[in-house]
């Protein structure tokens, strides 16, 4: 059950009629919407079998082994005989890997152990731990455009020996990498734009500043796919699934064990976005996919210990805004030391087994992850200026013009990147929208765009002549 910061699962709920068919049970489970009301306490009678969305529910070890190595017996399991399905799942894995088949059992043992150990040791940031919304239009447009251009250029995903998180031995899993610059529209700029567009949505949901961890690409599951229920390894803490496309015969629900300990079956259509605390909410798709394919994008972030809910009480009773100010004065990027005591990440609770394991594996303490390329404070506008993406810069000019002139930690604006890269059309656009052709780097102590252009392209280059015609001055070398 939800208890503020800790997560506890109740015992398996098995009061549904034993004779209920799996098909009927699934229909009941997927009824309801994720925009439902908050959990209600004190349910009685038939209501005790319903989650907060009005769905028939159940506990762990019902659909798939989660806290133990076996599922509930068929006679008392509302989903029927799930043990034989699981036995085939593991047996097929062993057969696929042959002499190394015992690795399947090792992975399963670790998956169950993590599902039991990790959630209770994690800081929770929301009441239920998940929420379904429609993806922000800007985010989904980026992703769907990329998918439409590259859906015929998928690659088979490779898995390590004994991996049981998806039954890849029975059904192929493909992916399209958003980082692949050889694909139409792919590459670092697309990745950066998705990061930035999704980050604000997740930060608003959990009320914490986030740092990007993982944005792999679009994963495509096919007929028969099963995704074993699990929790994600740290630092994958605050996450989102965006359904990009699908061709199904029936809904393929995401099974979520929320902070209230109840199972929820969440259905998605293209453009839906499920926000979830992937470090503490057990999630998977234990019912085999019926249809042709199902394509999802996964985005993962890590809270860095800086609350965005200023004016509210911190766990120790203080004010989070004041604690952040004091931490910043000490040179910390947030109040990490308030929540991340003794070298722990802010999302790991002290005194837990997970805290002990983390300290053992990280003797120098926790350091935030940032996989976005924004470590120096660069923005999408910086990256667009580097590659000469005028369309993206025009879009930014129309939505948030100030971003065209934001400085990174070294005092560089997008106009400096454009000058160094030699993109005359970008320089013109930035100046037309208020950019200073003589803005200096290093917070007023360094060189200007002309100096960077000279360093990169030579004193007699066309871009240097062009910038001089625009009024660029020779201010000397970068200091």
C-alpha positions as MATLAB code, in Angstrom:
seq = 'XXXXXXXXXXXXXXXXXXXXXXXXXXXXXXXXXXXXXXXXXXXXXXXXXXXXXXXXXXXXXXXXXXXXXXXXXXXXXXXXXXXXXXXXXXXXXXXXXXXXXXXXXXXXXXXXXXXXXXXXXXXXXXXXXXXXXXXXXXXXXXXXXXXXXXXXXXXXXXXXXXXXXXXXXXXXXXXXXXXXXXXXXXXXXXXXXXXXXXXXXXXXXXXXXXXXXXXXXXXXXXXXXXXXXXXXXXXXXXXXXXXXXXXXXXXXXXXXXXXXXXXXXXXXXXXXXXXXXXXXXXXXXXXXXXXXXXXXXXXXXXXXXXXXXXXXXXXXXXXXXXXXXXXXXXXXXXXXXXXXXXXXXXXXXXXXXXXXXXXXXXXXXXXXXXXXXXXXXXXXXXXXXXXXXXXXXXXXXXXXXXXXXXXXXXXXXXXXXXXXXXXXXXXXXXXXXXXXXXXXXXXXXXXXXXXXXXXXXXXXXXXXXXXXXXXXXXXXXXX';
ca = [
       0.000    0.000    0.000;
       0.996    3.660   -0.453;
       2.453    5.123    2.751;
       3.966    8.426    1.720;
       7.436    7.296    0.839;
       7.281    3.518    1.001;
       5.574    0.935   -1.162;
       3.967   -2.228    0.171;
       2.072   -4.917   -1.733;
      -0.911   -6.705   -0.153;
      -1.234  -10.495   -0.462;
      -2.646  -12.011   -3.648;
      -6.311  -11.181   -4.098;
      -8.167  -14.297   -5.110;
     -11.840  -13.650   -4.337;
     -12.917  -13.636   -7.988;
     -14.827  -16.797   -9.001;
     -12.426  -19.590   -9.853;
     -14.525  -20.504  -12.857;
     -14.158  -17.095  -14.519;
     -12.506  -17.427  -17.910;
      -9.269  -15.633  -18.754;
     -10.970  -13.831  -21.643;
     -13.731  -12.469  -19.422;
     -11.233  -11.493  -16.756;
      -9.147   -9.527  -19.229;
     -12.229   -7.691  -20.502;
     -12.989   -6.649  -16.935;
      -9.395   -5.656  -16.252;
      -9.014   -3.326  -19.207;
     -12.283   -1.465  -18.606;
     -11.757    2.034  -17.304;
      -9.446    4.935  -18.059;
      -6.257    6.128  -16.438;
      -7.802    9.541  -15.886;
      -9.873    7.986  -13.095;
     -10.240    9.277   -9.570;
      -7.661    8.840   -6.848;
      -7.729    5.621   -4.786;
     -10.567    5.250   -2.295;
      -9.909    3.897    1.180;
     -12.148    1.538    3.081;
     -13.651   -0.452    0.226;
     -16.056   -3.162    1.315;
     -17.866   -6.066   -0.345;
     -17.549   -6.182   -4.134;
     -15.713   -2.857   -4.123;
     -12.749   -4.536   -2.433;
     -11.979   -6.307   -5.719;
     -11.855   -3.077   -7.754;
      -8.937   -0.734   -8.271;
      -9.329    3.046   -8.361;
     -10.283    2.896  -12.048;
     -13.142    0.499  -11.366;
     -11.314   -2.474  -12.883;
     -11.393   -5.948  -11.386;
      -7.995   -6.356   -9.809;
      -5.619   -8.865   -8.284;
      -2.298   -9.016   -6.487;
       1.208  -10.183   -7.341;
       1.990  -13.705   -8.588;
      -1.361  -13.939  -10.379;
      -0.506  -13.263  -14.016;
       3.212  -14.056  -13.744;
       5.769  -14.786  -10.996;
       6.653  -11.475   -9.336;
       7.452  -12.051   -5.666;
       7.860  -15.823   -5.891;
       9.012  -18.298   -8.526;
       5.504  -19.626   -9.140;
       2.067  -18.150   -9.758;
      -1.141  -18.759   -7.836;
      -2.681  -22.186   -8.429;
      -5.218  -22.390  -11.241;
      -8.022  -23.392   -8.845;
      -7.811  -20.049   -7.020;
      -6.394  -17.894   -9.800;
      -8.882  -15.498  -11.457;
      -6.819  -15.741  -14.649;
      -6.900  -19.529  -14.748;
      -3.838  -21.689  -15.379;
      -1.034  -19.176  -15.708;
       1.631  -21.540  -14.364;
       1.726  -23.658  -17.539;
       2.152  -20.497  -19.610;
       5.089  -19.443  -17.458;
       6.623  -22.932  -17.505;
       6.586  -22.883  -21.320;
       8.072  -19.380  -21.279;
      11.110  -20.493  -19.256;
      11.442  -23.892  -20.948;
      11.557  -22.298  -24.391;
      14.241  -19.893  -23.182;
      16.380  -22.768  -21.886;
      15.996  -24.649  -25.178;
      16.937  -21.580  -27.210;
      20.200  -21.011  -25.334;
      21.077  -24.730  -25.173;
      24.071  -25.429  -22.928;
      23.804  -21.913  -21.512;
      20.099  -22.299  -20.785;
      20.599  -22.113  -17.028;
      21.229  -18.384  -17.583;
      17.468  -18.064  -18.100;
      16.835  -19.325  -14.563;
      19.456  -16.930  -13.187;
      17.799  -13.941  -14.902;
      14.381  -14.970  -13.627;
      15.690  -15.341  -10.086;
      17.183  -11.836  -10.230;
      14.026  -10.357  -11.778;
      11.877  -11.706   -8.952;
      14.406  -10.624   -6.324;
      14.499   -7.072   -7.700;
      10.696   -6.883   -7.832;
      10.560   -7.811   -4.162;
      13.577   -5.843   -2.904;
      13.762   -2.620   -4.880;
      10.284   -1.016   -4.658;
      10.252   -0.925   -0.858;
      13.616    0.861   -0.838;
      12.621    3.640   -3.240;
      11.370    7.178   -2.723;
       7.940    7.558   -4.307;
       6.972   10.857   -5.918;
       3.293   10.357   -6.812;
       0.368    8.661   -5.123;
      -0.373    5.897   -7.623;
       2.972    5.798   -9.413;
       1.551    6.008  -12.940;
      -0.731    8.128  -15.102;
      -2.013    7.902  -18.665;
      -2.279   11.066  -20.733;
      -2.129   12.079  -24.355;
       1.440   12.825  -25.386;
       2.145   16.532  -25.916;
       1.427   17.281  -29.553;
       4.970   18.496  -30.194;
       6.495   15.300  -28.813;
       4.232   12.937  -30.691;
       4.614   14.824  -33.962;
       8.399   14.463  -33.768;
       8.176   10.747  -33.059;
       5.415    9.860  -35.519;
       7.115   11.770  -38.350;
      10.323    9.845  -37.695;
       8.378    6.552  -37.579;
       6.554    7.232  -40.831;
       9.856    7.897  -42.595;
      11.757    4.920  -41.150;
       9.298    2.159  -40.197;
      10.613    0.023  -43.050;
      14.221    0.337  -41.820;
      13.961   -1.604  -38.570;
      16.761   -3.745  -37.135;
      16.465   -6.876  -35.040;
      17.195   -6.146  -31.393;
      19.919   -8.270  -29.791;
      19.668   -9.666  -26.259;
      22.268  -10.999  -23.872;
      22.431  -14.714  -23.086;
      19.618  -15.753  -20.768;
      17.652  -12.493  -21.012;
      14.030  -13.248  -20.115;
      12.512   -9.782  -20.001;
      10.896  -10.458  -23.373;
      10.416  -13.808  -25.135;
      12.729  -12.917  -28.026;
      13.391  -16.626  -28.623;
       9.771  -17.072  -29.799;
       9.050  -13.738  -31.445;
      11.452  -11.229  -32.947;
      11.757   -7.777  -31.405;
      12.851   -4.951  -33.697;
      13.855   -1.354  -33.119;
      14.445    1.912  -34.928;
      17.109    4.068  -33.273;
      16.346    7.778  -33.070;
      20.102    8.331  -32.754;
      20.874    6.796  -36.143;
      21.990    9.706  -38.300;
      21.728    7.559  -41.438;
      17.939    7.418  -41.035;
      15.734   10.211  -42.353;
      15.386   12.792  -39.598;
      17.400   10.714  -37.110;
      20.416   11.766  -35.102;
      21.450   13.838  -32.100;
      19.140   16.738  -32.860;
      16.001   14.585  -32.930;
      17.032   12.938  -29.688;
      17.651   16.327  -28.055;
      14.262   17.638  -29.181;
      12.445   14.609  -27.758;
      14.357   14.907  -24.475;
      13.472   18.560  -24.070;
       9.832   18.168  -25.068;
       9.171   15.201  -22.725;
      11.165   16.503  -19.749;
       8.754   19.269  -18.780;
       5.770   16.885  -18.822;
       7.426   14.441  -16.434;
       8.814   17.191  -14.184;
       5.351   18.675  -13.789;
       3.973   15.239  -12.892;
       6.455   14.346  -10.137;
       7.412   17.866   -9.047;
      11.148   17.190   -9.306;
      13.934   18.373  -11.596;
      15.020   15.545  -13.879;
      18.171   14.575  -15.721;
      17.938   12.439  -18.902;
      19.127    8.828  -18.678;
      17.984    6.756  -21.630;
      16.180    7.319  -24.928;
      16.793    4.186  -26.902;
      14.418    4.440  -29.811;
      11.223    2.812  -30.999;
      10.871   -0.854  -30.040;
       8.538   -3.007  -32.127;
       6.960   -6.126  -30.619;
       5.290   -8.773  -32.784;
       2.637  -11.495  -32.419;
       3.075  -13.628  -29.314;
       5.319  -11.162  -27.463;
       5.339  -11.303  -23.661;
       7.096   -8.710  -21.506;
       7.836  -10.093  -18.035;
       6.702   -7.839  -15.142;
       9.699   -6.071  -13.621;
      11.078   -2.871  -12.151;
      13.747   -0.918  -14.006;
      17.312   -0.756  -12.816;
      18.540    2.541  -11.426;
      18.962    5.266  -12.556;
      15.849    4.659  -14.733;
      13.415    6.194  -12.256;
      10.921    8.563  -13.884;
       9.837    7.204  -17.228;
       7.355    7.426  -20.053;
       6.020    5.040  -22.690;
       4.617    6.565  -25.854;
       2.640    4.307  -28.166;
       3.729    5.202  -31.683;
       1.776    2.732  -33.814;
       0.010   -0.626  -33.550;
      -1.863   -3.256  -35.544;
      -3.710   -5.489  -33.085;
      -6.586   -7.957  -33.001;
      -7.253   -7.055  -29.371;
      -5.797   -4.626  -26.847;
      -2.377   -5.505  -25.421;
      -2.585   -4.077  -21.884;
       0.307   -2.776  -19.837;
       0.015   -4.428  -16.420;
       1.009   -2.029  -13.639;
       1.206   -2.698   -9.898;
       0.606    0.762   -8.495;
       1.682    2.171   -5.141;
      -1.668    1.058   -3.706;
      -0.633   -2.566   -4.344;
      -3.388   -3.221   -6.872;
      -2.989   -4.406  -10.444;
      -4.083   -2.071  -13.245;
      -4.339   -3.035  -16.908;
      -3.718    0.042  -19.037;
      -4.573    0.045  -22.716;
      -2.960    2.480  -25.151;
      -3.628    3.817  -28.610;
      -1.167    5.763  -30.792;
      -0.404    9.089  -29.139;
      -1.086    7.827  -25.607;
       1.664    8.409  -23.054;
       1.971    6.484  -19.789;
       4.038    8.227  -17.116;
       5.333    5.817  -14.496;
       7.832    5.528  -11.668;
       9.666    2.656  -13.275;
      12.036    2.090  -10.322;
       9.226    1.218   -7.905;
       6.170    0.352  -10.013;
       6.219   -3.224  -11.311;
       5.200   -3.182  -14.961;
       5.034   -5.590  -17.871;
       2.832   -7.181  -20.520;
       2.373  -10.799  -19.376;
      -0.461  -11.551  -21.814;
       0.741  -12.544  -25.291;
       0.321   -9.945  -28.035;
      -2.469  -10.801  -30.480;
      -1.963   -8.958  -33.733;
       0.838   -7.923  -36.081;
       2.916   -5.366  -34.178;
       3.043   -2.824  -31.359;
       5.565    0.053  -31.463;
       6.565    2.017  -28.358;
       9.131    4.676  -27.503;
      10.660    4.606  -24.005;
      12.055    7.703  -22.284;
      13.808    7.550  -18.903;
      14.936   10.253  -16.482;
      16.550   10.452  -13.049;
      15.447   12.872  -10.273;
      18.434   14.905   -9.084;
      17.078   15.954   -5.706;
      15.817   19.433   -6.574;
      12.119   19.751   -5.798;
      10.056   22.022   -8.025;
       7.318   22.194   -5.401;
       8.660   25.245   -3.644;
       6.969   26.368   -0.488;
       6.108   22.825    0.588;
       7.665   20.819    3.363;
      10.688   18.656    2.755;
      10.831   15.156    4.310;
      12.794   16.510    7.275;
      10.242   19.262    7.885;
      12.201   22.090    6.251;
      11.294   24.123    3.175;
      12.580   22.681   -0.076;
      13.238   26.076   -1.685;
      15.389   27.232    1.218;
      17.292   23.944    1.258;
      17.948   24.288   -2.458;
      19.284   27.818   -1.974;
      21.700   26.668    0.751;
      22.880   23.721   -1.341;
      23.464   25.972   -4.333;
      25.618   28.275   -2.196;
      27.797   25.249   -1.402;
      28.189   24.480   -5.085;
      25.667   21.655   -5.298;
      23.351   21.547   -8.326;
      20.210   21.300   -6.242;
      19.596   20.045   -2.710;
      20.987   16.604   -3.505;
      22.540   16.332   -0.062;
      19.136   16.936    1.530;
      17.593   13.798    0.001;
      20.716   11.989   -1.164;
      22.256   11.493    2.258;
      25.629    9.855    2.621;
      26.339    9.512   -1.082;
      22.979    7.978   -1.996;
      20.800    9.054   -4.931;
      17.817   11.126   -3.781;
      15.428    8.301   -4.716;
      17.018    5.577   -2.539;
      15.830    5.399    1.068;
      18.460    5.244    3.790;
      18.763    2.119    5.898;
      17.482   -0.215    3.186;
      19.139   -3.168    1.505;
      19.204   -1.206   -1.748;
      21.073    1.621    0.004;
      23.676   -0.844    1.232;
      24.084   -2.358   -2.218;
      24.387    1.055   -3.837;
      27.115    2.219   -1.456;
      29.002   -1.004   -2.006;
      28.898   -0.562   -5.769;
      29.540    3.220   -5.718;
      32.207    3.903   -3.068;
      32.708    7.473   -4.313;
      29.007    8.285   -3.970;
      26.192    9.177   -6.332;
      26.615   11.386   -9.362;
      23.708   12.323  -11.566;
      23.335   10.774  -15.002;
      22.944   12.975  -18.075;
      22.684   11.196  -21.399;
      21.199   14.121  -23.293;
      24.327   16.025  -24.218;
      23.012   18.991  -22.204;
      25.652   18.770  -19.485;
      27.022   22.209  -20.359;
      23.574   23.794  -20.452;
      23.225   23.663  -24.232;
      19.707   23.632  -25.648;
      17.907   22.346  -28.712;
      18.560   25.756  -30.286;
      22.318   25.275  -29.775;
      22.182   21.872  -31.452;
      20.017   23.146  -34.298;
      22.498   25.968  -34.910;
      25.365   23.478  -35.058;
      23.744   21.416  -37.831;
      22.109   24.336  -39.628;
      18.514   23.297  -38.905;
      16.701   26.509  -39.825;
      13.231   24.924  -39.601;
      13.709   23.971  -35.961;
      14.999   27.437  -35.122;
      11.993   29.016  -36.843;
       9.735   26.804  -34.754;
      11.519   27.902  -31.580;
      11.238   31.542  -32.678;
       7.483   31.126  -32.934;
       6.978   29.408  -29.570;
       9.692   30.692  -27.211;
      11.980   33.229  -28.871;
      14.104   33.649  -25.726;
      15.482   30.139  -26.273;
      17.231   31.377  -29.432;
      19.623   33.385  -27.274;
      20.079   31.283  -24.124;
      23.647   30.876  -22.921;
      25.242   27.591  -21.924;
      27.607   27.291  -18.962;
      30.438   28.741  -21.044;
      28.402   31.728  -22.158;
      27.875   30.389  -25.680;
      24.667   31.267  -27.491;
      23.329   29.528  -30.610;
      24.792   32.341  -32.716;
      28.284   31.308  -31.612;
      27.619   27.719  -32.701;
      26.254   28.903  -36.054;
      29.303   31.077  -36.680;
      31.728   28.283  -35.857;
      29.788   25.911  -38.131;
      29.597   28.492  -40.910;
      25.796   28.536  -41.340;
      25.043   31.956  -42.799;
      21.261   31.408  -42.984;
      21.179   30.524  -39.286;
      23.171   33.633  -38.375;
      20.727   35.791  -40.324;
      17.703   34.213  -38.634;
      19.187   34.674  -35.158;
      20.081   38.296  -35.767;
      16.619   38.967  -37.208;
      15.147   37.666  -33.946;
      17.278   39.828  -31.675;
      20.644   38.076  -31.655;
      23.767   40.196  -31.125;
      26.313   39.630  -33.900;
      29.044   40.791  -31.484;
      27.965   38.863  -28.377;
      31.033   37.549  -26.543;
      31.469   34.079  -25.049;
      32.700   33.336  -21.526;
      30.080   35.705  -20.120;
      31.501   38.777  -21.830;
      35.185   37.903  -21.479;
      35.687   35.700  -24.550;
      35.519   36.049  -28.311;
      32.549   36.944  -30.501;
      30.913   35.037  -33.397;
      33.310   36.580  -35.933;
      36.322   35.378  -33.967;
      34.935   31.841  -33.936;
      34.265   31.957  -37.678;
      37.839   33.124  -38.346;
      39.244   30.314  -36.166;
      37.136   27.678  -37.923;
      37.153   28.870  -41.540;
      39.968   31.395  -42.015;
      40.131   35.164  -42.325;
      39.286   35.177  -46.037;
      36.356   32.750  -45.926;
      32.942   33.727  -47.363;
      31.207   33.398  -43.996;
      33.682   35.849  -42.417;
      33.123   38.391  -45.199;
      29.367   37.902  -44.851;
      29.461   38.507  -41.086;
      31.562   41.654  -41.500;
      28.919   43.005  -43.884;
      26.397   42.412  -41.108;
      28.434   44.553  -38.702;
      30.561   41.906  -36.986;
      33.661   43.376  -35.334;
      37.134   41.875  -34.866;
      37.417   41.756  -31.069;
      40.600   39.685  -30.867;
      41.181   36.119  -29.693;
      39.068   34.169  -27.217;
      40.230   34.844  -23.694;
];
